[in-house]
PDB file of C-alpha atoms in Angstrom:
ATOM      1  CA  MET A  14      13.352 -25.745  -0.682  1.00  0.00           C
ATOM      2  CA  ALA A  15      16.181 -23.808  -2.268  1.00  0.00           C
ATOM      3  CA  ALA A  16      17.083 -20.557  -0.548  1.00  0.00           C
ATOM      4  CA  SER A  17      16.143 -18.613  -3.670  1.00  0.00           C
ATOM      5  CA  ASP A  18      12.665 -20.112  -3.914  1.00  0.00           C
ATOM      6  CA  THR A  19       9.304 -19.601  -2.269  1.00  0.00           C
ATOM      7  CA  PRO A  20       6.215 -21.869  -2.275  1.00  0.00           C
ATOM      8  CA  SER A  21       3.584 -21.213  -4.909  1.00  0.00           C
ATOM      9  CA  SER A  22      -0.160 -21.701  -4.568  1.00  0.00           C
ATOM     10  CA  ARG A  23       0.152 -25.102  -6.303  1.00  0.00           C
ATOM     11  CA  GLY A  24       2.931 -26.451  -4.138  1.00  0.00           C
ATOM     12  CA  ARG A  25       5.745 -25.788  -6.593  1.00  0.00           C
ATOM     13  CA  SER A  26       8.639 -23.454  -5.892  1.00  0.00           C
ATOM     14  CA  VAL A  27       8.981 -20.178  -7.734  1.00  0.00           C
ATOM     15  CA  ARG A  28      11.680 -17.543  -7.607  1.00  0.00           C
ATOM     16  CA  PRO A  29      10.518 -14.289  -5.954  1.00  0.00           C
ATOM     17  CA  VAL A  30      10.126 -11.422  -8.421  1.00  0.00           C
ATOM     18  CA  GLY A  31      12.122  -8.336  -7.479  1.00  0.00           C
ATOM     19  CA  THR A  32      15.346  -7.380  -5.743  1.00  0.00           C
ATOM     20  CA  ILE A  33      16.312  -6.700  -2.128  1.00  0.00           C
ATOM     21  CA  THR A  34      16.052  -2.985  -1.351  1.00  0.00           C
ATOM     22  CA  ARG A  35      17.398  -0.932   1.562  1.00  0.00           C
ATOM     23  CA  GLY A  36      14.594  -1.893   3.909  1.00  0.00           C
ATOM     24  CA  THR A  37      14.615   1.312   5.956  1.00  0.00           C
ATOM     25  CA  THR A  38      11.621   1.409   8.294  1.00  0.00           C
ATOM     26  CA  ASN A  39      10.365   3.133  11.436  1.00  0.00           C
ATOM     27  CA  THR A  40       7.374   2.686  13.698  1.00  0.00           C
ATOM     28  CA  ASN A  41       4.343   4.820  12.836  1.00  0.00           C
ATOM     29  CA  ARG A  42       5.917   5.819   9.534  1.00  0.00           C
ATOM     30  CA  LEU A  43       2.897   4.858   7.427  1.00  0.00           C
ATOM     31  CA  ARG A  44       0.158   6.190   9.722  1.00  0.00           C
ATOM     32  CA  ARG A  45      -1.134   8.707   7.152  1.00  0.00           C
ATOM     33  CA  MET A  46      -1.404   6.091   4.439  1.00  0.00           C
ATOM     34  CA  ASP A  47      -3.006   3.566   6.804  1.00  0.00           C
ATOM     35  CA  ARG A  48      -5.692   6.015   7.911  1.00  0.00           C
ATOM     36  CA  TRP A  49      -6.517   6.788   4.286  1.00  0.00           C
ATOM     37  CA  ILE A  50      -6.662   3.068   3.454  1.00  0.00           C
ATOM     38  CA  ALA A  51      -9.009   2.358   6.377  1.00  0.00           C
ATOM     39  CA  TYR A  52     -11.368   5.025   5.027  1.00  0.00           C
ATOM     40  CA  ALA A  53     -11.036   4.427   1.271  1.00  0.00           C
ATOM     41  CA  ALA A  54     -11.039   0.624   1.384  1.00  0.00           C
ATOM     42  CA  GLY A  55     -13.254   0.154   4.421  1.00  0.00           C
ATOM     43  CA  ARG A  56     -16.430  -0.780   2.548  1.00  0.00           C
ATOM     44  CA  ALA A  57     -14.605  -3.259   0.306  1.00  0.00           C
ATOM     45  CA  LEU A  58     -12.873  -4.851   3.310  1.00  0.00           C
ATOM     46  CA  ARG A  59     -16.202  -5.347   5.082  1.00  0.00           C
ATOM     47  CA  ALA A  60     -18.014  -6.763   2.042  1.00  0.00           C
ATOM     48  CA  PRO A  61     -16.620 -10.314   1.568  1.00  0.00           C
ATOM     49  CA  ALA A  62     -18.143 -13.158   3.560  1.00  0.00           C
ATOM     50  CA  ALA A  63     -14.715 -14.717   4.122  1.00  0.00           C
ATOM     51  CA  PRO A  64     -11.965 -12.811   5.935  1.00  0.00           C
ATOM     52  CA  PRO A  65     -10.283 -10.466   3.410  1.00  0.00           C
ATOM     53  CA  VAL A  66      -6.523 -10.515   2.866  1.00  0.00           C
ATOM     54  CA  ALA A  67      -4.355  -7.397   2.993  1.00  0.00           C
ATOM     55  CA  VAL A  68      -0.697  -7.509   1.944  1.00  0.00           C
ATOM     56  CA  ASP A  69       2.137  -5.359   3.244  1.00  0.00           C
ATOM     57  CA  LEU A  70       4.573  -5.817   0.376  1.00  0.00           C
ATOM     58  CA  GLY A  71       8.208  -5.080   1.135  1.00  0.00           C
ATOM     59  CA  TYR A  72       7.789  -4.241   4.817  1.00  0.00           C
ATOM     60  CA  GLY A  73      11.541  -3.856   5.247  1.00  0.00           C
ATOM     61  CA  ALA A  74      14.178  -4.730   7.801  1.00  0.00           C
ATOM     62  CA  ALA A  75      11.658  -4.779  10.667  1.00  0.00           C
ATOM     63  CA  PRO A  76       7.983  -5.814  10.601  1.00  0.00           C
ATOM     64  CA  TRP A  77       6.537  -2.740  12.307  1.00  0.00           C
ATOM     65  CA  THR A  78       4.542  -1.508   9.312  1.00  0.00           C
ATOM     66  CA  ALA A  79       2.790  -4.867   8.897  1.00  0.00           C
ATOM     67  CA  VAL A  80       2.027  -5.068  12.622  1.00  0.00           C
ATOM     68  CA  GLU A  81       0.588  -1.541  12.583  1.00  0.00           C
ATOM     69  CA  LEU A  82      -1.426  -2.160   9.404  1.00  0.00           C
ATOM     70  CA  ALA A  83      -3.000  -5.227  11.008  1.00  0.00           C
ATOM     71  CA  ALA A  84      -3.974  -3.264  14.112  1.00  0.00           C
ATOM     72  CA  ARG A  85      -5.453  -0.382  12.106  1.00  0.00           C
ATOM     73  CA  LEU A  86      -7.436  -2.597   9.746  1.00  0.00           C
ATOM     74  CA  ARG A  87      -8.889  -4.598  12.616  1.00  0.00           C
ATOM     75  CA  ALA A  88     -10.761  -1.449  13.583  1.00  0.00           C
ATOM     76  CA  VAL A  89     -12.457  -1.753  10.176  1.00  0.00           C
ATOM     77  CA  ARG A  90     -12.956  -5.522  10.259  1.00  0.00           C
ATOM     78  CA  ALA A  91     -11.809  -7.706  13.145  1.00  0.00           C
ATOM     79  CA  ASP A  92     -11.021 -10.828  11.094  1.00  0.00           C
ATOM     80  CA  VAL A  93      -8.965  -9.193   8.319  1.00  0.00           C
ATOM     81  CA  ARG A  94      -5.825 -11.199   7.538  1.00  0.00           C
ATOM     82  CA  VAL A  95      -2.584  -9.277   6.961  1.00  0.00           C
ATOM     83  CA  VAL A  96       0.329 -10.960   5.189  1.00  0.00           C
ATOM     84  CA  GLY A  97       3.722  -9.275   5.309  1.00  0.00           C
ATOM     85  CA  ILE A  98       5.830 -10.210   2.286  1.00  0.00           C
ATOM     86  CA  GLU A  99       9.579  -9.648   1.971  1.00  0.00           C
ATOM     87  CA  ILE A 100      12.052 -10.879  -0.614  1.00  0.00           C
ATOM     88  CA  ASP A 101      14.912 -11.089   1.910  1.00  0.00           C
ATOM     89  CA  PRO A 102      14.707 -14.409   3.824  1.00  0.00           C
ATOM     90  CA  ALA A 103      16.590 -12.948   6.807  1.00  0.00           C
ATOM     91  CA  ARG A 104      13.918 -10.263   7.195  1.00  0.00           C
ATOM     92  CA  VAL A 105      11.173 -12.884   7.087  1.00  0.00           C
ATOM     93  CA  ALA A 106      12.920 -14.966   9.754  1.00  0.00           C
ATOM     94  CA  ALA A 107      13.307 -11.894  11.961  1.00  0.00           C
ATOM     95  CA  ALA A 108       9.608 -11.061  11.626  1.00  0.00           C
ATOM     96  CA  LEU A 109       8.210 -14.508  12.465  1.00  0.00           C
ATOM     97  CA  PRO A 110       8.152 -13.959  16.266  1.00  0.00           C
ATOM     98  CA  MET A 111       5.671 -11.118  15.645  1.00  0.00           C
ATOM     99  CA  ALA A 112       3.259 -13.332  13.685  1.00  0.00           C
ATOM    100  CA  GLU A 113      -0.269 -13.966  14.994  1.00  0.00           C
ATOM    101  CA  PRO A 114      -1.671 -16.651  12.664  1.00  0.00           C
ATOM    102  CA  PRO A 115      -4.046 -16.450  10.919  1.00  0.00           C
ATOM    103  CA  LEU A 116      -4.510 -12.698  11.420  1.00  0.00           C
ATOM    104  CA  LEU A 117      -0.876 -11.705  10.861  1.00  0.00           C
ATOM    105  CA  GLU A 118       1.600 -13.797   8.885  1.00  0.00           C
ATOM    106  CA  PHE A 119       4.977 -13.285   7.249  1.00  0.00           C
ATOM    107  CA  ARG A 120       6.363 -15.004   4.200  1.00  0.00           C
ATOM    108  CA  ARG A 121       9.032 -14.689   1.556  1.00  0.00           C
ATOM    109  CA  GLY A 122       8.099 -13.367  -1.847  1.00  0.00           C
ATOM    110  CA  GLY A 123       8.093 -10.443  -4.205  1.00  0.00           C
ATOM    111  CA  PHE A 124       5.882  -8.869  -6.827  1.00  0.00           C
ATOM    112  CA  GLU A 125       4.292 -12.240  -7.598  1.00  0.00           C
ATOM    113  CA  VAL A 126       2.507 -11.863  -4.189  1.00  0.00           C
ATOM    114  CA  PRO A 127       2.474 -15.507  -3.075  1.00  0.00           C
ATOM    115  CA  LEU A 128      -0.808 -16.251  -1.284  1.00  0.00           C
ATOM    116  CA  ASP A 129      -2.167 -19.696  -0.460  1.00  0.00           C
ATOM    117  CA  GLY A 130      -4.551 -21.270  -2.925  1.00  0.00           C
ATOM    118  CA  GLY A 131      -4.247 -18.449  -5.438  1.00  0.00           C
ATOM    119  CA  THR A 132      -6.095 -16.083  -3.089  1.00  0.00           C
ATOM    120  CA  ARG A 133      -6.467 -12.543  -4.423  1.00  0.00           C
ATOM    121  CA  ALA A 134      -5.745  -9.662  -2.088  1.00  0.00           C
ATOM    122  CA  GLN A 135      -8.343  -7.081  -1.135  1.00  0.00           C
ATOM    123  CA  LEU A 136      -5.465  -4.691  -0.498  1.00  0.00           C
ATOM    124  CA  ILE A 137      -1.810  -4.549  -1.477  1.00  0.00           C
ATOM    125  CA  ARG A 138       0.235  -1.787   0.114  1.00  0.00           C
ATOM    126  CA  ALA A 139       3.716  -1.204  -1.346  1.00  0.00           C
ATOM    127  CA  ALA A 140       5.308   1.730   0.458  1.00  0.00           C
ATOM    128  CA  ASN A 141       8.852   2.958  -0.244  1.00  0.00           C
ATOM    129  CA  VAL A 142       9.539  -0.037  -2.494  1.00  0.00           C
ATOM    130  CA  LEU A 143       9.306   1.053  -6.136  1.00  0.00           C
ATOM    131  CA  ARG A 144      11.132   4.282  -5.322  1.00  0.00           C
ATOM    132  CA  GLN A 145      14.272   2.141  -5.394  1.00  0.00           C
ATOM    133  CA  TYR A 146      13.560   0.775  -8.883  1.00  0.00           C
ATOM    134  CA  ASP A 147      13.951   2.380 -12.302  1.00  0.00           C
ATOM    135  CA  GLU A 148      10.989   4.322 -13.644  1.00  0.00           C
ATOM    136  CA  ASP A 149      10.680   2.078 -16.687  1.00  0.00           C
ATOM    137  CA  GLN A 150       9.990  -0.871 -14.374  1.00  0.00           C
ATOM    138  CA  VAL A 151       7.008   0.709 -12.629  1.00  0.00           C
ATOM    139  CA  ALA A 152       4.269   0.044 -15.199  1.00  0.00           C
ATOM    140  CA  GLU A 153       5.092  -3.668 -15.363  1.00  0.00           C
ATOM    141  CA  VAL A 154       5.108  -3.981 -11.565  1.00  0.00           C
ATOM    142  CA  TRP A 155       1.829  -2.083 -11.254  1.00  0.00           C
ATOM    143  CA  ALA A 156       0.221  -4.420 -13.797  1.00  0.00           C
ATOM    144  CA  ARG A 157       1.559  -7.504 -12.021  1.00  0.00           C
ATOM    145  CA  LEU A 158       0.323  -6.339  -8.617  1.00  0.00           C
ATOM    146  CA  CYS A 159      -3.084  -5.269  -9.935  1.00  0.00           C
ATOM    147  CA  GLY A 160      -3.393  -8.748 -11.415  1.00  0.00           C
ATOM    148  CA  ARG A 161      -3.208 -10.142  -7.871  1.00  0.00           C
ATOM    149  CA  LEU A 162      -6.106  -8.015  -6.614  1.00  0.00           C
ATOM    150  CA  ALA A 163      -9.675  -9.095  -5.919  1.00  0.00           C
ATOM    151  CA  PRO A 164     -12.203  -7.558  -8.363  1.00  0.00           C
ATOM    152  CA  ASP A 165     -12.840  -4.647  -5.982  1.00  0.00           C
ATOM    153  CA  GLY A 166      -9.314  -4.659  -4.532  1.00  0.00           C
ATOM    154  CA  LEU A 167      -6.929  -1.746  -4.088  1.00  0.00           C
ATOM    155  CA  LEU A 168      -3.193  -1.289  -4.680  1.00  0.00           C
ATOM    156  CA  VAL A 169      -1.631   1.600  -2.775  1.00  0.00           C
ATOM    157  CA  GLU A 170       1.924   2.496  -3.841  1.00  0.00           C
ATOM    158  CA  GLY A 171       3.875   5.502  -2.645  1.00  0.00           C
ATOM    159  CA  THR A 172       6.751   7.124  -0.840  1.00  0.00           C
ATOM    160  CA  CYS A 173       7.201   8.972   2.434  1.00  0.00           C
ATOM    161  CA  ASP A 174       9.969  10.529   4.492  1.00  0.00           C
ATOM    162  CA  GLU A 175      11.671   8.619   7.309  1.00  0.00           C
ATOM    163  CA  VAL A 176       9.148   9.649   9.972  1.00  0.00           C
ATOM    164  CA  GLY A 177       6.027   9.751   7.808  1.00  0.00           C
ATOM    165  CA  ARG A 178       5.360  13.482   7.876  1.00  0.00           C
ATOM    166  CA  ARG A 179       5.360  13.864   4.091  1.00  0.00           C
ATOM    167  CA  HIS A 180       3.796  11.209   1.955  1.00  0.00           C
ATOM    168  CA  VAL A 181       2.499  10.826  -1.612  1.00  0.00           C
ATOM    169  CA  TRP A 182       0.780   7.715  -2.926  1.00  0.00           C
ATOM    170  CA  VAL A 183      -1.093   6.435  -5.963  1.00  0.00           C
ATOM    171  CA  ALA A 184      -4.162   4.214  -5.597  1.00  0.00           C
ATOM    172  CA  LEU A 185      -4.904   1.681  -8.323  1.00  0.00           C
ATOM    173  CA  GLY A 186      -7.666  -0.818  -8.954  1.00  0.00           C
ATOM    174  CA  PRO A 187      -7.525  -3.852 -11.257  1.00  0.00           C
ATOM    175  CA  GLU A 188      -8.229  -1.445 -14.138  1.00  0.00           C
ATOM    176  CA  GLY A 189      -5.270   0.858 -13.349  1.00  0.00           C
ATOM    177  CA  PRO A 190      -4.574   4.188 -11.605  1.00  0.00           C
ATOM    178  CA  ARG A 191      -7.436   5.952  -9.838  1.00  0.00           C
ATOM    179  CA  THR A 192      -6.135   8.702  -7.570  1.00  0.00           C
ATOM    180  CA  VAL A 193      -2.986  10.382  -6.257  1.00  0.00           C
ATOM    181  CA  THR A 194      -2.914  11.637  -2.662  1.00  0.00           C
ATOM    182  CA  PHE A 195      -0.605  14.187  -1.039  1.00  0.00           C
ATOM    183  CA  ALA A 196      -0.459  13.875   2.767  1.00  0.00           C
ATOM    184  CA  ALA A 197       1.339  16.359   5.009  1.00  0.00           C
ATOM    185  CA  ARG A 198       0.790  18.911   7.752  1.00  0.00           C
ATOM    186  CA  LEU A 199       0.539  22.138   5.778  1.00  0.00           C
ATOM    187  CA  ALA A 200       2.166  24.175   8.545  1.00  0.00           C
ATOM    188  CA  ASP A 201       5.340  22.113   8.050  1.00  0.00           C
ATOM    189  CA  LEU A 202       5.617  23.046   4.361  1.00  0.00           C
ATOM    190  CA  GLU A 203       7.277  26.246   3.221  1.00  0.00           C
ATOM    191  CA  ARG A 204       5.947  25.682  -0.297  1.00  0.00           C
ATOM    192  CA  PRO A 205       3.934  22.924  -2.052  1.00  0.00           C
ATOM    193  CA  SER A 206       7.041  21.805  -3.933  1.00  0.00           C
ATOM    194  CA  ASP A 207       8.497  20.564  -0.634  1.00  0.00           C
ATOM    195  CA  LEU A 208       6.481  17.413  -1.304  1.00  0.00           C
ATOM    196  CA  ALA A 209       8.089  16.894  -4.693  1.00  0.00           C
ATOM    197  CA  GLU A 210      10.911  14.699  -3.412  1.00  0.00           C
ATOM    198  CA  ARG A 211       8.307  12.267  -2.015  1.00  0.00           C
ATOM    199  CA  LEU A 212       6.558  11.691  -5.329  1.00  0.00           C
ATOM    200  CA  PRO A 213       6.368   8.007  -6.335  1.00  0.00           C
ATOM    201  CA  LYS A 214       8.833   6.879  -8.966  1.00  0.00           C
ATOM    202  CA  ALA A 215       6.128   6.964 -11.651  1.00  0.00           C
ATOM    203  CA  LEU A 216       5.667  10.711 -11.114  1.00  0.00           C
ATOM    204  CA  ILE A 217       8.850  12.215  -9.718  1.00  0.00           C
ATOM    205  CA  HIS A 218      10.659  12.714 -13.025  1.00  0.00           C
ATOM    206  CA  HIS A 219       7.563  14.326 -14.560  1.00  0.00           C
ATOM    207  CA  ASN A 220       7.397  17.134 -12.000  1.00  0.00           C
ATOM    208  CA  VAL A 221       8.444  19.820 -14.473  1.00  0.00           C
ATOM    209  CA  PRO A 222       6.639  22.970 -15.686  1.00  0.00           C
ATOM    210  CA  GLY A 223       3.966  22.277 -18.276  1.00  0.00           C
ATOM    211  CA  ARG A 224       3.955  18.514 -17.748  1.00  0.00           C
ATOM    212  CA  PRO A 225       0.547  17.129 -16.668  1.00  0.00           C
ATOM    213  CA  VAL A 226       0.330  14.370 -14.089  1.00  0.00           C
TER     214      VAL A 226
END
């Protein structure tokens, strides 16, 4: 298999969609988002007869966020399968020792979300990924990712600071955007606008007086 390719659900090789980003990551960085996901998506994760699949898309230079997501979702459903997907083959190779098949796997890919057999994900989490893309690319990526969701699946896309104290994310279903969530300890904020720099790329340039979200 060529270094630039990744296996598709039909056995062919396809080029991952996207570009390599900075990959900055820290342990426990996405705890606020994960807790919200466990609550908001809990019923949908428990519903399928077969083990549901959750994707940590663009987990970064280290696999901590995928490992933590797997642990947190197991409290919701013990047999949930988490697949960490990265476009950088070196990051995938570095993550493989942390794999626990079939409950935690790592593979190379991008916004095409390569899952075996054309499986659709119950959850796709893309944290601190699209922030590094241009705003005019966001709608296309959202549509592509939502197209890889199960009928009652959830896409969670957002941005946080380096230690996860300030976080803003958008939740989308197959039909499009549903909610936007602001997560922070209020005592750490001098003013609400302190969260502005953590707005997802789809919103950050629209944070101006008189402009509705």
